[in-house]
mmCIF file of C-alpha atoms in Angstrom:
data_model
loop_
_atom_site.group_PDB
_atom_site.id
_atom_site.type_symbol
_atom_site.label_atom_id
_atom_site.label_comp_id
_atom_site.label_asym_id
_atom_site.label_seq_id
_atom_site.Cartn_x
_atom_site.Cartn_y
_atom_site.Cartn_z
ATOM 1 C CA UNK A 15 9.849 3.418 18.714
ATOM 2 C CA UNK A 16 11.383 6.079 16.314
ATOM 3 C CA UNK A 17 11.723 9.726 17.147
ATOM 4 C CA UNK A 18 10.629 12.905 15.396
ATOM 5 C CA UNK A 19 13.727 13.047 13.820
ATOM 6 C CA UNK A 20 15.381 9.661 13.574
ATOM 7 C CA UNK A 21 13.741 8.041 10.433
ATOM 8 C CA UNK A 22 14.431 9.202 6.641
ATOM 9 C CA UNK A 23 15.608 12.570 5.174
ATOM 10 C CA UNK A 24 13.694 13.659 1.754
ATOM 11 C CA UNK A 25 16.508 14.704 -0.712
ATOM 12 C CA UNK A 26 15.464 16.062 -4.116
ATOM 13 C CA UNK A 27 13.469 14.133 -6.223
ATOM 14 C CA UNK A 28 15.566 11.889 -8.657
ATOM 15 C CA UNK A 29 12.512 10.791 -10.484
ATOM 16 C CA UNK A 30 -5.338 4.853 -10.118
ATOM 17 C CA UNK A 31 -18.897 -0.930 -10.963
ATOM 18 C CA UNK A 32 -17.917 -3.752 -8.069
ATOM 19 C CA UNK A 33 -17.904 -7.007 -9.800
ATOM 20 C CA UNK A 34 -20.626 -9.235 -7.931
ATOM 21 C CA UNK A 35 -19.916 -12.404 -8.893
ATOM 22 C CA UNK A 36 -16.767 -14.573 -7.726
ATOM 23 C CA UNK A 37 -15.701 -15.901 -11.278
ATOM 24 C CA UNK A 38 -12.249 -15.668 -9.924
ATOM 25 C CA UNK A 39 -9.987 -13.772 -12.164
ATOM 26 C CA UNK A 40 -7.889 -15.411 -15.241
ATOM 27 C CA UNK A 41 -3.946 -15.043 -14.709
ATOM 28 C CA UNK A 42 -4.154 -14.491 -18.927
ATOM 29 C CA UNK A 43 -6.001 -10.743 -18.256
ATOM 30 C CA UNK A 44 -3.165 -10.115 -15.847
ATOM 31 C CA UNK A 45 -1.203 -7.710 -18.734
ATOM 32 C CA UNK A 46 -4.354 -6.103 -19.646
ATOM 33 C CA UNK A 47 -5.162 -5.250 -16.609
ATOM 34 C CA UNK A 48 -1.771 -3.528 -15.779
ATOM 35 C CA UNK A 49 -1.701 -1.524 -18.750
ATOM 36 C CA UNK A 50 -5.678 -0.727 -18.018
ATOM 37 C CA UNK A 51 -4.675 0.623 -14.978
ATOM 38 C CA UNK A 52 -1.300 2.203 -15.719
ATOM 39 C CA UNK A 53 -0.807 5.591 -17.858
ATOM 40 C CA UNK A 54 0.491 6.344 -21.308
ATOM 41 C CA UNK A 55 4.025 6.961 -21.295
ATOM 42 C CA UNK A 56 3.849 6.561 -17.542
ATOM 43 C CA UNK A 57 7.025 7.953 -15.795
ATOM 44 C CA UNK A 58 6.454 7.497 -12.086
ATOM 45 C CA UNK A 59 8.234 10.813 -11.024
ATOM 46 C CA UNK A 60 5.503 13.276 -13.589
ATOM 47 C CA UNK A 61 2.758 10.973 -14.284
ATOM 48 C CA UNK A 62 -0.027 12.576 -12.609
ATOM 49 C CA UNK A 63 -3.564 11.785 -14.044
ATOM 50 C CA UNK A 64 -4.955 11.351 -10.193
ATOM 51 C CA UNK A 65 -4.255 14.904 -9.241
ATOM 52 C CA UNK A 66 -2.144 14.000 -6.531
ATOM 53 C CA UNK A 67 0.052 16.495 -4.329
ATOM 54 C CA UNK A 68 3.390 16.026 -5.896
ATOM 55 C CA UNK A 69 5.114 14.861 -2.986
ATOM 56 C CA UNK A 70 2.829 11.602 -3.506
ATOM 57 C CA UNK A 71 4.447 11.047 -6.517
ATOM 58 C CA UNK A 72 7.505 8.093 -6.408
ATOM 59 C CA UNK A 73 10.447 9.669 -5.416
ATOM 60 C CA UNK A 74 14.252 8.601 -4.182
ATOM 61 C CA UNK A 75 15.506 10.155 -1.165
ATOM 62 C CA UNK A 76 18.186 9.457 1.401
ATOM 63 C CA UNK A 77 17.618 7.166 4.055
ATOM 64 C CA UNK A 78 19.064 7.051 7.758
ATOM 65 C CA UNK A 79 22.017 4.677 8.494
ATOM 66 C CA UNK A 80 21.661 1.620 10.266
ATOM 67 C CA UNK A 81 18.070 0.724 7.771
ATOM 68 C CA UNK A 82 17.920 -3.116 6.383
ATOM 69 C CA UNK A 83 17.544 -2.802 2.716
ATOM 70 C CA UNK A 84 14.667 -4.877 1.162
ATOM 71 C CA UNK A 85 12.480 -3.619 4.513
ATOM 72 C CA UNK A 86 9.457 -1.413 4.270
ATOM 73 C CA UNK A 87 8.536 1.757 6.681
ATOM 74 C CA UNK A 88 4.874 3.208 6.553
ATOM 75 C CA UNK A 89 5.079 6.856 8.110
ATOM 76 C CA UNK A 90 1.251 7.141 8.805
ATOM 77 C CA UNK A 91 1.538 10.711 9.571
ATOM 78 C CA UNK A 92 3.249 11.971 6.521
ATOM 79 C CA UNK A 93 1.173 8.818 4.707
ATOM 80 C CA UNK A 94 4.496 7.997 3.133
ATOM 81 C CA UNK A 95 6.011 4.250 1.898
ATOM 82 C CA UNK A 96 9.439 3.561 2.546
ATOM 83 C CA UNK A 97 11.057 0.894 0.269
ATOM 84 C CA UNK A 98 14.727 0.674 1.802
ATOM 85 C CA UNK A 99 17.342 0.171 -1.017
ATOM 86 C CA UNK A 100 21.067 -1.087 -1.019
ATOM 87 C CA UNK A 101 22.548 2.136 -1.833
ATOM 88 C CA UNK A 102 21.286 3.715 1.308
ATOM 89 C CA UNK A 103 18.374 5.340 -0.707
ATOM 90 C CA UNK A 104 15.018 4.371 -0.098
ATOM 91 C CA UNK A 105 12.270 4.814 -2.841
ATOM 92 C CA UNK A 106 8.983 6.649 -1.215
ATOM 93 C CA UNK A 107 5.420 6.440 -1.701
ATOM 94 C CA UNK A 108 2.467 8.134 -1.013
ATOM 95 C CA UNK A 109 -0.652 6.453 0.681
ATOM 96 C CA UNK A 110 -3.489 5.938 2.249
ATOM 97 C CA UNK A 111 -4.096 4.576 6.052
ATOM 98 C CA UNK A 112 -6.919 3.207 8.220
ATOM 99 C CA UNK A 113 -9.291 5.289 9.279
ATOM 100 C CA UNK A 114 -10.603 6.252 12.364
ATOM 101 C CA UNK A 115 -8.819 3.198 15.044
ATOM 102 C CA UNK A 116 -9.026 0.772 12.326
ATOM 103 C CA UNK A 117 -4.678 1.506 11.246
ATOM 104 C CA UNK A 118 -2.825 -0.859 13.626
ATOM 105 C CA UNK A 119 0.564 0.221 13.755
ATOM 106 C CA UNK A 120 3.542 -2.484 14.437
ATOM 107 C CA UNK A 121 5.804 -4.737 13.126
ATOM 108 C CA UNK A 122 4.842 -7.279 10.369
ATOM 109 C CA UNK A 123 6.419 -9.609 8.056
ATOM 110 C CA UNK A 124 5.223 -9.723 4.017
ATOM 111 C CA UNK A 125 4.223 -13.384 4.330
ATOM 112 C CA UNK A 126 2.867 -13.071 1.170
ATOM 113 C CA UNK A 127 2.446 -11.157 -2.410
ATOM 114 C CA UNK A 128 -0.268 -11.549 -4.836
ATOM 115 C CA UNK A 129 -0.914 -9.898 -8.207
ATOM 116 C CA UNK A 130 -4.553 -9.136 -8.907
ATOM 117 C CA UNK A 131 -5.397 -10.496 -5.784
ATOM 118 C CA UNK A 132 -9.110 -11.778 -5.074
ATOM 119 C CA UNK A 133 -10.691 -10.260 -1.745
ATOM 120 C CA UNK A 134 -12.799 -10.824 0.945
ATOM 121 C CA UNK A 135 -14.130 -8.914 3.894
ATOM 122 C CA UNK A 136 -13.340 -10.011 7.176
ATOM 123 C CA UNK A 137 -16.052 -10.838 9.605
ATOM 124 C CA UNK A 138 -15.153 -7.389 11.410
ATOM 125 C CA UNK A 139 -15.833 -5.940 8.286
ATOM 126 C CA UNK A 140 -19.097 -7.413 7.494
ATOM 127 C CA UNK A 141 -20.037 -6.812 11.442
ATOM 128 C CA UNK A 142 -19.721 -3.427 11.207
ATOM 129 C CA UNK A 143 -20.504 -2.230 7.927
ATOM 130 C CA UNK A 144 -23.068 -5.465 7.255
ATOM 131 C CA UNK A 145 -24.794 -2.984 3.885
ATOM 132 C CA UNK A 146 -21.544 -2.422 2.246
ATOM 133 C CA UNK A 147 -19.568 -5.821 2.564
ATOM 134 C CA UNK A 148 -21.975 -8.347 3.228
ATOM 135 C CA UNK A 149 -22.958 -9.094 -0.096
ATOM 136 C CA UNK A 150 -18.783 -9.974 -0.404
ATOM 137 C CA UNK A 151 -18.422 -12.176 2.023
ATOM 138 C CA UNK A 152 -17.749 -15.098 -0.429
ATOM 139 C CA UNK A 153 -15.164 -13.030 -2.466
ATOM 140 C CA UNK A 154 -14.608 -10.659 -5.102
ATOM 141 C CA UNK A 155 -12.607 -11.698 -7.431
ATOM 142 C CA UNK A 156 -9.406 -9.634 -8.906
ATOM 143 C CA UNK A 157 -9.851 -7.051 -11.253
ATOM 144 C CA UNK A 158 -9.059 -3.172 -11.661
ATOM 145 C CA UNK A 159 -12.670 -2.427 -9.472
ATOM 146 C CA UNK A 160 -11.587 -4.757 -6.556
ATOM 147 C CA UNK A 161 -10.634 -3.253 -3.259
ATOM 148 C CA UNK A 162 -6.926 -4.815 -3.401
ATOM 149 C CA UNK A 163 -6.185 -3.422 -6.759
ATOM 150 C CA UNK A 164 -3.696 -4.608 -8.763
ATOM 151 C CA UNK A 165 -1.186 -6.073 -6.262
ATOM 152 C CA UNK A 166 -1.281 -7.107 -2.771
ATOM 153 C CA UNK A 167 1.524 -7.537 0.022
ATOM 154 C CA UNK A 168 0.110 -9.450 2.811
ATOM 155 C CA UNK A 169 1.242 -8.199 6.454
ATOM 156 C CA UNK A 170 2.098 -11.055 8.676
ATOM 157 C CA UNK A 171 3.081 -11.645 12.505
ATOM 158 C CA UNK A 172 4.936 -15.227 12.629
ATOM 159 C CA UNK A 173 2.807 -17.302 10.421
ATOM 160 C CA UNK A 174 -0.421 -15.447 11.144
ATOM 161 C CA UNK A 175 -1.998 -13.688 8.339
ATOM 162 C CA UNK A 176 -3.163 -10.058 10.068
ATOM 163 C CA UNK A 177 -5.527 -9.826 6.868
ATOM 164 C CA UNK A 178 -3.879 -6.234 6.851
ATOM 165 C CA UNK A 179 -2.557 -6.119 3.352
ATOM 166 C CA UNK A 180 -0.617 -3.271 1.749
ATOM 167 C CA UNK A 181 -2.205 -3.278 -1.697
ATOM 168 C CA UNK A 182 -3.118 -0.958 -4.399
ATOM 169 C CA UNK A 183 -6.489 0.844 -5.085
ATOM 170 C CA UNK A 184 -9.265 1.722 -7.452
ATOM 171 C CA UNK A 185 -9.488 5.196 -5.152
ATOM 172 C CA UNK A 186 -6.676 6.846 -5.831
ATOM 173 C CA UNK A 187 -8.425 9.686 -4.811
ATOM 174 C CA UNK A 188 -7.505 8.344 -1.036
ATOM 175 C CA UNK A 189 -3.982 8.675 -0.942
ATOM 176 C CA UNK A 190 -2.646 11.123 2.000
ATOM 177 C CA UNK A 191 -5.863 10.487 3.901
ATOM 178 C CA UNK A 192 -7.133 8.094 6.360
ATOM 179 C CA UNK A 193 -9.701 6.240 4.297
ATOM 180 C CA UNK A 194 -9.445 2.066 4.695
ATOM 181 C CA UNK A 195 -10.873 -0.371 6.729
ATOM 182 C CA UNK A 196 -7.215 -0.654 8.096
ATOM 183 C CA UNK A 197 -4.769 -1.468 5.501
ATOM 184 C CA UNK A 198 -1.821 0.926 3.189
ATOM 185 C CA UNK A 199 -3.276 1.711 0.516
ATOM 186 C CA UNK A 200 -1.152 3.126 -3.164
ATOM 187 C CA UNK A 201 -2.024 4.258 -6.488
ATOM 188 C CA UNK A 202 -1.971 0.820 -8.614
ATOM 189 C CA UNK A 203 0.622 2.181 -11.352
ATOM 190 C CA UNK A 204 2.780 3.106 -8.082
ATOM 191 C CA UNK A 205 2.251 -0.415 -6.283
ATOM 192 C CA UNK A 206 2.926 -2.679 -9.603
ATOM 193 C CA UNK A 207 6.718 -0.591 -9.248
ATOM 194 C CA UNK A 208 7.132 -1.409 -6.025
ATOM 195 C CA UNK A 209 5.360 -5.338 -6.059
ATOM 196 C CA UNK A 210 8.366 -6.585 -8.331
ATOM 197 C CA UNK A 211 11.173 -5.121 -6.366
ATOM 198 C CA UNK A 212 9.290 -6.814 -2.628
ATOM 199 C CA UNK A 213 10.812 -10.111 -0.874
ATOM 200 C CA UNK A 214 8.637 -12.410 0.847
ATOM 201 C CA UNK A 215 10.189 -12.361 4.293
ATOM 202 C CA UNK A 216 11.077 -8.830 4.590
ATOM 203 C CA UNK A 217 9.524 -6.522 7.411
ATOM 204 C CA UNK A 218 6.944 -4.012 7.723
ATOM 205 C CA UNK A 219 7.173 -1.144 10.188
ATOM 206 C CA UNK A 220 3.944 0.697 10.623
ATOM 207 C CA UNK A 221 4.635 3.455 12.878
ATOM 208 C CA UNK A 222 1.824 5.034 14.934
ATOM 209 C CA UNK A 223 -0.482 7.851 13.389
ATOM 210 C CA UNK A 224 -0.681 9.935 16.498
ATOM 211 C CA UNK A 225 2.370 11.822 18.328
ATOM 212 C CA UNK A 226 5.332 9.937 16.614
ATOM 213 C CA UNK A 227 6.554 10.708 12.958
ATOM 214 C CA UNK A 228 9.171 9.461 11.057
ATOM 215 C CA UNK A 229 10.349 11.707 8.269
ATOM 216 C CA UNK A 230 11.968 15.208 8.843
ATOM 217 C CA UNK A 231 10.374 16.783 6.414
#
């Protein structure tokens, strides 16, 4: 487990109805989609349209030695993505956690990536919140209203699917709170950067919420 102080150093910045029906999505709307859901003339370090804080906003900073590039770190006190990079950079992220008990922290494996993902409550989901997901529990397909947004990275521990995903969302009003059912959420615009540039096979370190941090600032 990291320390306060052990993790990543921010340097200056160098730089998103339900649909009811499971008519599963056509790979052909794909494009549309993405350009629905990204900005004009986006530039990921300005583009702002979600009224975001600005240290949301994609930014390169410096990361600690000794950090595998390819490999993700979720900060889920400062709500920040870590994409580690070759250079020794890493590219960061705002987001959204779990709320409430529902973030598990740990140490995952992206078994998985999906663009315009279809989704489907789990059975804890449905149990607890039977009003609100019930009427999924057959699917939803993809589209810029589904839960998993415009890409999904699915969290895995061996070959076990967690069914924690880090995905994109059509509430980017939830990024730096604690607001899912358990997964990292991102804006989509911010997510579809960071999907292409993903290995299946890499790891995921979700660090606690509570007592442990792992940016400096």
């Amino acid at each position: 487990m990291l320390t306060r102080r052990h993790f990543i150093m921010t340097s200056a910045a160098l730089f998103s109805a339900p649909i009811a029906a499971p008519a599963w999505a056509n790979p052909s709307q794909w494009d549309s989609w993405d350009a629905q859901v990204t900005p004009a003339n986006y530039d990921p370090a300005t583009t702002n349209p979600w009224n975001l804080h600005p240290r949301f906003l994609p930014t390169r900073v410096q990361a600690n030695d000794g950090l595998r590039p390819g490999d993700i770190h979720v900060d889920a006190v400062a709500r920040y993505l870590y994409h580690i990079q070759t250079d020794g950079t890493a590219m960061r992220y705002g987001v959204a956690i779990g709320r409430g008990d529902l973030y598990e922290p740990g140490t995952f494996t992206i078994g998985r990536k999906a663009r315009w993902p279809q989704w489907t409550p789990t059975a804890a989901m449905i149990a607890r919140e039977p009003n609100v997901y019930a009427q999924y529990e057959e699917g939803m397909p993809g589209g810029p209203t589904n839960p998993l947004g415009a890409r999904a990275l699915y969290l895995y521990v061996g070959n076990r699917d967690t069914y924690l995903r880090i995905h994109g969302t059509p509430q980017p009003w939830s990024i730096g709170r604690r607001a899912s059912s358990g997964c990292v959420r991102m804006v989509m615009a911010h997510i579809i950067g960071l999907y292409d540039n993903v290995e299946t096979g890499v790891t995921a370190v979700l660090y606690p919420a509570e007592d442990w941090v792992t940016a400096s600032s």
